Short mmCIF file of C-alpha atoms in Angstrom, two decimals:
data_model
loop_
_atom_site.label_atom_id
_atom_site.label_comp_id
_atom_site.label_asym_id
_atom_site.label_seq_id
_atom_site.Cartn_x
_atom_site.Cartn_y
_atom_site.Cartn_z
CA MET A 1 112.20 95.19 109.80
CA PRO A 2 113.94 92.38 111.73
CA PRO A 3 117.74 92.49 111.28
CA ARG A 4 117.82 88.80 110.38
CA PHE A 5 115.50 89.42 107.42
CA LYS A 6 117.66 92.34 106.27
CA ALA A 7 120.73 90.12 106.28
CA PHE A 8 119.14 87.22 104.44
CA SER A 9 116.87 89.07 101.99
CA PRO A 10 119.48 89.33 99.17
CA LEU A 11 120.21 85.61 99.32
CA PHE A 12 116.51 84.76 99.48
CA LEU A 13 115.71 87.02 96.50
CA PHE A 14 118.59 85.61 94.43
CA LEU A 15 117.34 82.09 95.11
CA LEU A 16 113.76 83.08 94.30
CA ALA A 17 114.80 84.58 90.95
CA LEU A 18 116.83 81.46 90.13
CA ALA A 19 113.92 79.24 91.15
CA LEU A 20 111.56 81.13 88.83
CA MET A 21 113.99 80.77 85.94
CA SER A 22 114.58 77.08 86.53
CA ALA A 23 110.83 76.45 86.82
CA TYR A 24 110.47 78.10 83.41
CA ALA A 25 113.37 76.11 81.94
CA ARG A 26 111.79 72.88 83.16
CA ASN A 27 108.25 73.65 82.00
CA PRO A 28 107.48 77.02 80.35
CA LYS A 29 103.74 76.29 80.51
CA GLY A 30 103.76 75.18 84.16
CA PRO A 31 101.57 76.95 86.74
CA THR A 32 104.49 78.74 88.48
CA SER A 33 105.81 80.17 85.22
CA GLU A 34 102.35 81.15 84.02
CA ILE A 35 101.49 83.00 87.21
CA ALA A 36 104.85 84.79 87.30
CA GLN A 37 104.48 85.81 83.66
CA THR A 38 100.83 86.83 83.58
CA LEU A 39 100.56 88.59 86.95
CA PRO A 40 102.64 91.67 85.94
CA LEU A 41 100.74 91.80 82.63
CA MET A 42 97.40 91.63 84.46
CA ILE A 43 98.43 94.45 86.79
CA LEU A 44 99.95 96.72 84.16
CA ALA A 45 97.30 96.24 81.43
CA PRO A 46 94.90 98.74 83.09
CA VAL A 47 97.80 101.22 83.49
CA ASN A 48 98.50 100.92 79.77
CA SER A 49 94.79 101.31 78.98
CA GLY A 50 94.76 104.54 81.00
CA LEU A 51 97.87 105.83 79.23
CA ASN A 52 96.34 104.97 75.86
CA TYR A 53 93.16 106.84 76.79
CA VAL A 54 95.11 109.99 77.67
CA ALA A 55 97.24 109.72 74.52
CA ASP A 56 94.15 109.25 72.34
CA GLU A 57 92.42 112.28 73.86
CA VAL A 58 95.48 114.43 73.17
CA GLU A 59 95.67 113.07 69.62
CA ASN A 60 91.95 113.79 69.07
CA VAL A 61 92.35 117.39 70.15
CA TRP A 62 95.28 117.75 67.78
CA LEU A 63 93.51 116.12 64.84
CA ASN A 64 90.19 117.95 65.33
CA TYR A 65 91.48 121.45 65.92
CA PHE A 66 94.97 121.88 64.55
CA ALA A 67 95.29 119.51 61.64
CA LEU A 68 92.37 120.76 59.48
CA LEU A 69 94.32 123.33 57.51
CA ASN A 70 94.38 121.38 54.21
CA ALA A 71 90.97 119.77 54.65
CA ASN A 72 89.42 121.08 51.41
CA ALA A 73 92.13 119.79 49.09
CA GLU A 74 92.20 116.53 50.98
CA ASN A 75 88.40 116.25 50.62
CA GLN A 76 88.60 116.52 46.82
CA SER A 77 91.30 113.90 46.68
CA LEU A 78 89.31 111.58 48.94
CA LYS A 79 86.18 111.94 46.75
CA GLN A 80 88.18 110.73 43.77
CA THR A 81 89.51 107.85 45.84
CA VAL A 82 85.97 106.91 46.92
CA THR A 83 84.82 106.78 43.30
CA ARG A 84 87.74 104.57 42.39
CA LEU A 85 87.16 102.31 45.38
CA ARG A 86 83.44 101.96 44.63
CA ARG A 87 84.31 100.60 41.23
CA ARG A 88 86.78 98.23 42.90
CA VAL A 89 84.13 97.07 45.38
CA VAL A 90 81.86 96.05 42.52
CA GLU A 91 84.68 94.06 40.95
CA LEU A 92 85.50 92.38 44.25
CA GLU A 93 81.86 91.57 44.87
CA GLU A 94 81.81 89.75 41.55
CA ASP A 95 84.94 87.83 42.53
CA ARG A 96 83.43 86.92 45.90
CA LYS A 97 80.30 85.54 44.29
CA ALA A 98 82.39 83.51 41.89
CA ASN A 99 84.44 82.22 44.79
CA GLU A 100 81.30 81.17 46.68
CA ARG A 101 80.16 79.23 43.64
CA TYR A 102 83.49 77.41 43.43
CA GLN A 103 83.36 76.59 47.13
CA VAL A 104 79.91 75.09 46.77
CA LEU A 105 81.18 73.06 43.87
CA LEU A 106 84.04 71.70 45.95
CA ASN A 107 81.76 71.12 48.95
CA LEU A 108 84.28 72.92 51.17
CA LYS A 109 83.16 74.31 54.41
CA ALA A 110 83.50 78.10 54.29
CA GLN A 111 86.79 78.97 55.92
CA ASN A 112 85.74 82.48 56.81
CA PRO A 113 84.42 82.44 60.35
CA LYS A 114 82.22 85.37 61.24
CA GLU A 115 83.30 85.70 64.84
CA PHE A 116 86.39 87.76 65.48
CA LEU A 117 87.27 89.80 68.51
CA ALA A 118 88.42 93.35 67.91
CA GLY A 119 91.03 94.69 70.28
CA ARG A 120 93.69 97.32 70.70
CA ILE A 121 97.42 97.17 71.22
CA LEU A 122 98.26 98.22 74.76
CA ALA A 123 102.04 98.33 74.58
CA TRP A 124 105.09 97.21 72.63
CA ASP A 125 107.92 95.15 74.02
CA PRO A 126 110.78 97.63 73.87
CA GLY A 127 113.49 95.04 74.64
CA PRO A 128 115.98 93.90 72.03
CA TRP A 129 115.38 90.13 72.18
CA PHE A 130 111.75 89.58 71.15
CA GLN A 131 109.15 91.15 68.89
CA ALA A 132 105.99 91.14 70.98
CA VAL A 133 103.03 93.31 71.94
CA ALA A 134 100.36 93.27 74.64
CA VAL A 135 96.70 93.54 73.61
CA ASP A 136 93.61 94.39 75.65
CA LEU A 137 91.83 91.06 75.10
CA GLY A 138 92.33 88.14 77.46
CA SER A 139 90.98 84.80 78.57
CA ARG A 140 87.77 86.34 79.92
CA ASP A 141 87.00 87.57 76.39
CA GLY A 142 87.35 84.03 75.11
CA VAL A 143 90.88 84.24 73.70
CA THR A 144 92.81 80.98 73.82
CA PRO A 145 96.57 80.33 73.67
CA GLU A 146 97.96 80.17 70.10
CA ALA A 147 94.99 82.15 68.77
CA ALA A 148 95.73 83.90 65.47
CA VAL A 149 96.04 87.69 65.52
CA PHE A 150 95.68 89.80 62.41
CA SER A 151 94.65 93.22 61.17
CA ASP A 152 92.96 94.60 58.08
CA GLN A 153 96.41 94.61 56.44
CA GLY A 154 97.29 90.99 57.13
CA LEU A 155 98.83 88.61 59.62
CA VAL A 156 100.15 90.04 62.89
CA GLY A 157 101.10 87.05 65.05
CA ARG A 158 99.81 84.59 67.64
CA VAL A 159 98.92 84.67 71.32
CA VAL A 160 101.69 83.24 73.51
CA GLU A 161 100.63 84.21 77.03
CA LEU A 162 97.24 84.97 78.49
CA ALA A 163 96.02 86.98 81.46
CA PRO A 164 92.30 87.44 82.18
CA ASN A 165 92.36 91.03 80.87
CA ALA A 166 95.26 91.03 78.41
CA ALA A 167 97.39 88.82 76.18
CA LYS A 168 100.95 88.79 74.90
CA VAL A 169 101.21 88.40 71.15
CA LEU A 170 104.40 87.17 69.49
CA LEU A 171 104.69 89.02 66.19
CA VAL A 172 105.20 87.16 62.96
CA THR A 173 108.51 89.01 62.58
CA ASP A 174 109.97 87.44 65.75
CA ARG A 175 112.78 84.96 65.12
CA SER A 176 110.83 82.13 66.73
CA SER A 177 107.72 82.64 64.55
CA GLY A 178 106.91 80.38 61.63
CA VAL A 179 103.91 80.36 59.28
CA ASP A 180 102.99 77.82 56.63
CA ALA A 181 102.18 79.83 53.52
CA PHE A 182 102.08 79.89 49.77
CA ILE A 183 102.89 82.34 47.06
CA GLN A 184 99.54 83.64 45.88
CA ARG A 185 100.46 83.82 42.18
CA ASN A 186 101.49 80.20 41.69
CA ARG A 187 100.59 78.39 44.97
CA VAL A 188 104.18 77.38 45.71
CA ASN A 189 104.21 76.20 49.35
CA VAL A 190 106.72 78.02 51.57
CA LEU A 191 107.60 78.54 55.22
CA VAL A 192 107.75 82.14 56.40
CA THR A 193 109.90 82.87 59.45
CA GLY A 194 110.77 86.06 61.25
CA LEU A 195 114.18 87.68 61.10
CA GLY A 196 113.59 90.18 63.92
CA ALA A 197 113.67 93.95 63.45
CA GLY A 198 110.45 93.89 61.39
CA ARG A 199 111.72 91.57 58.65
CA LEU A 200 110.60 88.18 57.28
CA GLU A 201 112.20 85.49 55.14
CA LEU A 202 111.16 82.47 53.11
CA GLU A 203 112.62 79.13 54.06
CA TYR A 204 112.94 75.80 52.26
CA VAL A 205 112.18 77.12 48.79
CA ARG A 206 114.18 75.21 46.22
CA LYS A 207 116.26 77.05 43.69
CA GLY A 208 114.42 76.92 40.43
CA GLU A 209 111.00 77.53 41.97
CA ASP A 210 109.21 80.44 40.35
CA VAL A 211 109.73 83.14 42.99
CA ARG A 212 109.66 86.74 41.84
CA LEU A 213 110.06 90.16 43.38
CA GLY A 214 106.68 91.62 44.31
CA ASP A 215 104.95 88.25 44.78
CA LEU A 216 102.39 88.29 47.58
CA VAL A 217 102.76 85.52 50.17
CA VAL A 218 99.60 84.46 52.02
CA SER A 219 98.94 82.01 54.85
CA SER A 220 97.96 78.50 53.77
CA GLY A 221 95.94 77.55 56.86
CA LEU A 222 97.70 74.18 56.97
CA ASP A 223 99.56 74.87 60.23
CA GLY A 224 96.28 74.82 62.16
CA ILE A 225 96.96 78.23 63.74
CA PHE A 226 96.45 80.88 61.10
CA PRO A 227 93.40 81.09 58.84
CA GLU A 228 93.92 80.63 55.14
CA GLY A 229 94.48 83.55 52.79
CA LEU A 230 95.85 86.21 55.14
CA ALA A 231 98.45 88.45 53.56
CA ILE A 232 101.87 88.00 55.20
CA GLY A 233 104.22 89.99 53.02
CA VAL A 234 105.59 90.88 49.61
CA ILE A 235 108.85 89.40 48.36
CA SER A 236 111.41 92.17 48.38
CA GLN A 237 114.65 90.31 47.76
CA VAL A 238 115.55 87.01 46.06
CA ASP A 239 119.03 85.50 46.09
CA ASN A 240 119.57 82.46 43.89
CA ALA A 241 123.34 82.70 43.83
CA GLY A 242 124.39 81.24 47.19
CA LEU A 243 125.46 77.66 47.94
CA GLY A 244 122.91 75.01 48.88
CA ILE A 245 119.70 73.74 47.37
CA PHE A 246 117.44 76.45 48.76
CA LEU A 247 117.21 80.05 47.64
CA ARG A 248 117.22 83.02 50.00
CA ALA A 249 114.30 85.41 49.87
CA GLU A 250 113.20 88.23 52.14
CA LEU A 251 109.72 89.65 52.54
CA ARG A 252 108.43 93.07 53.41
CA PRO A 253 105.58 92.50 55.92
CA SER A 254 102.09 93.44 54.71
CA VAL A 255 101.30 94.91 58.09
CA ASP A 256 102.79 98.27 58.85
CA PHE A 257 103.77 97.46 62.43
CA SER A 258 104.85 101.02 63.17
CA SER A 259 101.28 102.30 62.82
CA LEU A 260 99.40 99.24 64.04
CA LYS A 261 96.81 100.05 66.71
CA GLU A 262 93.78 97.81 66.23
CA ILE A 263 93.88 94.05 65.82
CA LEU A 264 91.50 91.15 65.32
CA ILE A 265 91.77 87.87 67.18
CA ARG A 266 90.20 84.64 66.14
CA PRO A 267 89.34 83.39 69.65
CA THR A 268 89.71 79.69 68.93
CA ASN A 269 92.02 77.95 66.54
CA PRO A 270 90.62 76.39 63.42
CA SER A 271 90.59 72.62 63.50
CA PRO A 272 93.23 70.94 61.34
CA PHE A 273 92.30 70.67 57.69
CA ASP A 274 89.70 67.98 57.19
CA TRP A 275 90.36 66.19 53.91
CA THR A 276 87.01 64.42 54.07
CA GLN A 277 85.31 67.77 53.42
CA LEU A 278 86.69 67.74 49.89
CA GLY A 279 84.06 66.98 47.33
CA PRO A 280 83.93 63.55 45.73
CA ALA A 281 84.96 65.00 42.36
CA VAL A 282 88.22 66.37 43.79
CA LEU A 283 88.92 63.16 45.69
CA THR A 284 88.49 61.17 42.49
CA ILE A 285 90.98 63.39 40.68
CA PHE A 286 93.40 63.07 43.63
CA GLU A 287 93.11 59.27 43.69
CA LYS A 288 93.66 59.06 39.94
CA LYS A 289 96.84 61.11 40.22
CA VAL A 290 98.14 58.98 43.07
CA SER A 291 97.31 55.68 41.49
CA ARG A 292 98.54 56.61 38.01
CA PRO A 293 101.51 54.32 37.12
CA ARG A 294 104.76 56.17 36.43
CA SER A 295 105.98 55.93 32.86
CA ARG A 296 109.67 55.18 32.40
CA MET B 1 125.98 119.53 90.13
CA ALA B 2 127.16 117.37 92.99
CA PHE B 3 125.41 114.25 94.11
CA PRO B 4 125.79 113.25 97.75
CA ARG B 5 127.39 109.89 98.38
CA TYR B 6 125.45 107.09 99.95
CA SER B 7 125.64 107.57 103.67
CA PRO B 8 124.96 104.55 105.86
CA ALA B 9 124.09 107.01 108.61
CA ALA B 10 121.24 108.60 106.66
CA PRO B 11 119.71 106.19 104.16
CA LEU B 12 116.32 107.02 102.67
CA PRO B 13 113.66 105.25 104.74
CA PHE B 14 110.87 103.13 103.21
CA SER B 15 108.32 105.60 104.57
CA ARG B 16 109.60 108.10 101.98
CA LEU B 17 110.25 105.59 99.24
CA TRP B 18 106.91 103.79 98.95
CA PRO B 19 105.64 106.02 96.09
CA PHE B 20 108.84 105.04 94.31
CA PHE B 21 107.60 101.45 94.22
CA LEU B 22 104.42 102.62 92.45
CA LEU B 23 106.38 104.83 90.07
CA GLY B 24 108.53 101.95 88.82
CA PRO B 25 105.79 99.87 87.14
CA VAL B 26 104.11 103.01 85.76
CA LEU B 27 107.36 104.14 84.09
CA THR B 28 107.85 100.62 82.74
CA ALA B 29 104.31 100.69 81.29
CA LEU B 30 105.01 104.11 79.82
CA THR B 31 108.03 102.75 77.95
CA GLY B 32 105.81 100.13 76.33
CA ARG B 33 103.36 102.83 75.26
CA ALA B 34 106.03 105.13 73.85
CA GLU B 35 105.99 105.79 70.14
CA VAL B 36 106.98 102.65 68.29
CA GLY B 37 109.70 104.33 66.26
CA VAL B 38 111.24 105.76 69.39
CA ALA B 39 111.01 102.93 71.91
CA LEU B 40 111.74 100.07 69.52
CA ALA B 41 114.71 101.87 68.05
CA GLY B 42 116.23 102.04 71.51
CA PHE B 43 115.83 105.77 72.06
CA ARG B 44 114.76 105.42 75.68
CA PRO B 45 116.36 104.87 79.06
CA GLU B 46 115.85 101.64 80.92
CA TRP B 47 113.77 102.83 83.85
CA PRO B 48 113.93 99.69 86.03
CA PHE B 49 117.72 99.87 85.98
CA LEU B 50 117.80 103.58 86.78
CA LEU B 51 115.38 103.18 89.68
CA THR B 52 117.30 100.20 91.03
CA LEU B 53 120.54 102.17 90.77
CA TYR B 54 118.94 105.00 92.70
CA LEU B 55 117.88 102.61 95.44
CA SER B 56 121.37 101.07 95.52
CA LEU B 57 122.96 104.47 96.06
CA ARG B 58 120.44 106.07 98.38
CA THR B 59 119.00 103.47 100.71
CA GLU B 60 119.78 100.38 102.75
CA GLY B 61 120.85 97.18 101.02
CA TYR B 62 117.79 95.10 101.73
CA LEU B 63 115.47 97.76 100.24
CA ALA B 64 117.66 97.97 97.13
CA TYR B 65 117.53 94.19 96.67
CA ILE B 66 113.76 94.09 97.18
CA GLY B 67 113.40 96.95 94.69
CA ALA B 68 115.58 95.15 92.14
CA PHE B 69 113.53 91.97 92.39
CA TYR B 70 110.24 93.87 92.22
CA PHE B 71 111.16 96.09 89.25
CA GLY B 72 112.61 93.06 87.46
CA LEU B 73 109.33 91.18 87.73
CA PHE B 74 107.55 94.03 85.93
CA GLN B 75 110.26 94.68 83.36
CA GLY B 76 109.55 91.56 81.32
CA TYR B 77 105.77 91.96 81.34
CA LEU B 78 105.59 92.63 77.60
CA SER B 79 107.94 90.00 76.29
CA PRO B 80 107.95 86.20 76.46
CA THR B 81 111.10 86.21 78.61
CA PRO B 82 111.55 83.72 81.45
CA PRO B 83 110.22 85.12 84.73
CA GLY B 84 113.02 86.02 87.12
CA LEU B 85 115.50 86.90 84.36
CA TYR B 86 115.33 90.66 84.78
CA SER B 87 115.09 90.33 88.57
CA LEU B 88 118.31 88.34 88.60
CA LYS B 89 119.99 90.85 86.30
CA LEU B 90 119.02 93.78 88.52
CA LEU B 91 119.99 91.90 91.70
CA VAL B 92 123.47 91.33 90.23
CA GLY B 93 123.49 95.04 89.37
CA VAL B 94 122.79 95.98 93.00
CA LEU B 95 125.48 93.57 94.15
CA ILE B 96 128.06 95.18 91.84
CA VAL B 97 127.04 98.77 92.55
CA ARG B 98 127.02 98.30 96.31
CA GLY B 99 130.42 96.68 96.02
CA VAL B 100 131.74 99.54 93.88
CA ILE B 101 130.39 102.43 95.93
CA ARG B 102 132.25 101.28 98.98
CA LYS B 103 135.54 101.65 97.12
CA LEU B 104 135.04 104.56 94.73
CA GLU B 105 134.31 108.20 95.27
CA LEU B 106 130.95 108.78 93.59
CA GLY B 107 130.18 112.42 93.68
CA GLY B 108 129.38 113.94 90.32
CA ALA B 109 127.41 113.46 87.14
CA GLY B 110 130.48 112.09 85.35
CA SER B 111 130.97 109.24 87.79
CA LEU B 112 127.26 108.35 87.64
CA PHE B 113 127.45 108.32 83.84
CA LEU B 114 130.47 106.02 83.85
CA LEU B 115 129.01 103.75 86.52
CA THR B 116 125.78 103.32 84.53
CA LEU B 117 127.65 102.80 81.28
CA GLY B 118 129.85 100.11 82.77
CA VAL B 119 127.36 98.24 84.91
CA TYR B 120 124.42 98.42 82.50
CA GLY B 121 126.64 97.56 79.53
CA GLY B 122 127.92 94.46 81.30
CA LEU B 123 124.51 93.32 82.46
CA ALA B 124 122.50 93.98 79.28
CA GLY B 125 125.22 93.09 76.80
CA GLY B 126 126.66 90.10 78.62
CA LEU B 127 124.72 88.59 81.50
CA GLU B 128 121.20 89.03 80.11
CA PRO B 129 121.66 87.36 76.68
CA TRP B 130 123.80 84.65 78.27
CA LEU B 131 121.12 83.77 80.85
CA LEU B 132 118.41 84.02 78.21
CA GLY B 133 120.32 81.63 75.95
CA LEU B 134 120.67 79.17 78.84
CA VAL B 135 117.01 79.13 79.82
CA LYS B 136 115.35 79.75 76.48
CA PRO B 137 117.68 78.90 73.58
CA ALA B 138 117.22 81.13 70.55
CA PRO B 139 115.57 79.61 67.45
CA LYS B 140 117.74 78.30 64.63
CA ALA B 141 120.57 77.84 67.17
CA ALA B 142 121.47 81.49 66.70
CA PRO B 143 122.81 83.61 69.55
CA TYR B 144 120.63 86.34 70.99
CA LEU B 145 123.44 88.84 70.74
CA THR B 146 123.57 89.72 67.06
CA ALA B 147 124.86 92.91 65.46
CA GLU B 148 121.32 94.35 65.51
CA THR B 149 120.55 93.55 69.14
CA LEU B 150 124.02 94.69 70.21
CA LEU B 151 123.49 98.05 68.51
CA LEU B 152 120.07 98.41 70.14
CA THR B 153 121.48 97.51 73.57
CA ALA B 154 124.37 99.96 73.12
CA ARG B 155 121.91 102.73 72.25
CA ILE B 156 119.74 102.03 75.31
CA CYS B 157 122.88 101.85 77.45
CA LEU B 158 124.15 105.23 76.26
CA ILE B 159 120.78 106.93 76.74
CA THR B 160 120.34 105.37 80.19
CA ALA B 161 123.80 106.62 81.19
CA LEU B 162 123.11 110.11 79.82
CA ALA B 163 119.75 110.28 81.57
CA CYS B 164 121.09 108.98 84.88
CA PRO B 165 122.43 112.23 86.43
CA LEU B 166 119.29 114.12 85.37
CA VAL B 167 116.93 111.45 86.71
CA PHE B 168 118.89 111.28 89.95
CA GLY B 169 118.54 115.04 90.34
CA ILE B 170 114.76 114.84 89.92
CA LEU B 171 114.41 111.83 92.23
CA ASP B 172 116.52 113.52 94.90
CA ARG B 173 114.21 116.52 94.78
CA LEU B 174 111.18 114.28 95.09
CA PHE B 175 112.33 111.77 97.67
CA LYS B 176 115.20 113.12 99.75
CA PRO B 177 114.08 114.64 103.04
CA LYS B 178 114.55 118.37 103.33
CA GLU B 179 117.51 119.24 105.50
CA ALA B 180 116.80 121.34 108.52
CA PRO B 181 118.03 124.95 108.15
#
């Protein structure tokens, strides 16, 4: 190594690190920032896949050979659960058919796209500042920035950075996350934001709105990122007593992030809500309400 | 358990350290794969810092600075942090450590523990959130360093400091050349 390089390398590296940070501060989506952010992810994603493979094999051996001691009792319990769930499936099937009929009536385009990509979580961000994960789907699988990520339990987050073979997902519990949503019971529109450390809160809900403990909050689809009707969380705390015009409410996330392994990604974002798709009957009602003169 | 001081006469050469540069990213990836309840609760050492500290104490300056920059690039691969943030943090760490080791007697596990506690605590609890706030302001105009994140950082700091003498012992066995009888 030439002595001149040895002498100047610290200064050069300090300047390089500062240059990377200032490039990000100027334009977080610029090419320099994107390459510097996605290159380590692209390199380490296969390492994480390998580690996951080894961990899964060890887990399989454990589950298949050592954890079958109470299998018989568990089998009986599961049979009862299956019977109960079958009955529930029939009920839900009836609800789905009814829902389809209502959608036809309203002439709404079905908001349930068939194409989702199934992926796995590669690794969790262990740092204290952000709530993020890496997943094994990337741009070559068709994932786009800001794509919605969810699981069978509900909303997980959105894609913030993309490499060809992996993506970084900002969880809904991160402090910079926000989701337009409504309370399922009474359709009160709310904004759900992350509090960090696996917690969520409701914002801009006026005191006096009907918000109760145990209410399920679902995505509204109006933000153009998340599909409609995904479970976000259950209201676990409501505080009406503080100062100000808004109440304070916390949610318990629907997704159990500590056991989350598989995720679904909607590769492209839904287009913004198209009001022209509303049926003429609904539009007529809407116009009547708008044009109705206010009584004094 | 005594740890030899850095000796400018016999620094570890790159020819022995190159596997170290592969080990760094793998250990970083392993932290991300660790059990959620363990890693996210802060029950883990910060490997990039430990490896950088090892380089600072055992090899020539330029290799330590290159190592700090390199490990820093990989450290933020899972989070939406600005690129260069962790590199800068580790480079400052090398600067401090190489300044300190010229003045202090660093011989035992106790001094390594205290050095890690002090340097890592200052970097992760002060410099890192400050730089992060400058480049990427936190939402809702809130500071990054809250009671929760401070507790998490303190936990990581303590575990990194506790692990340091042990990790140094293992790395010395792996990378230090055998002395001639």
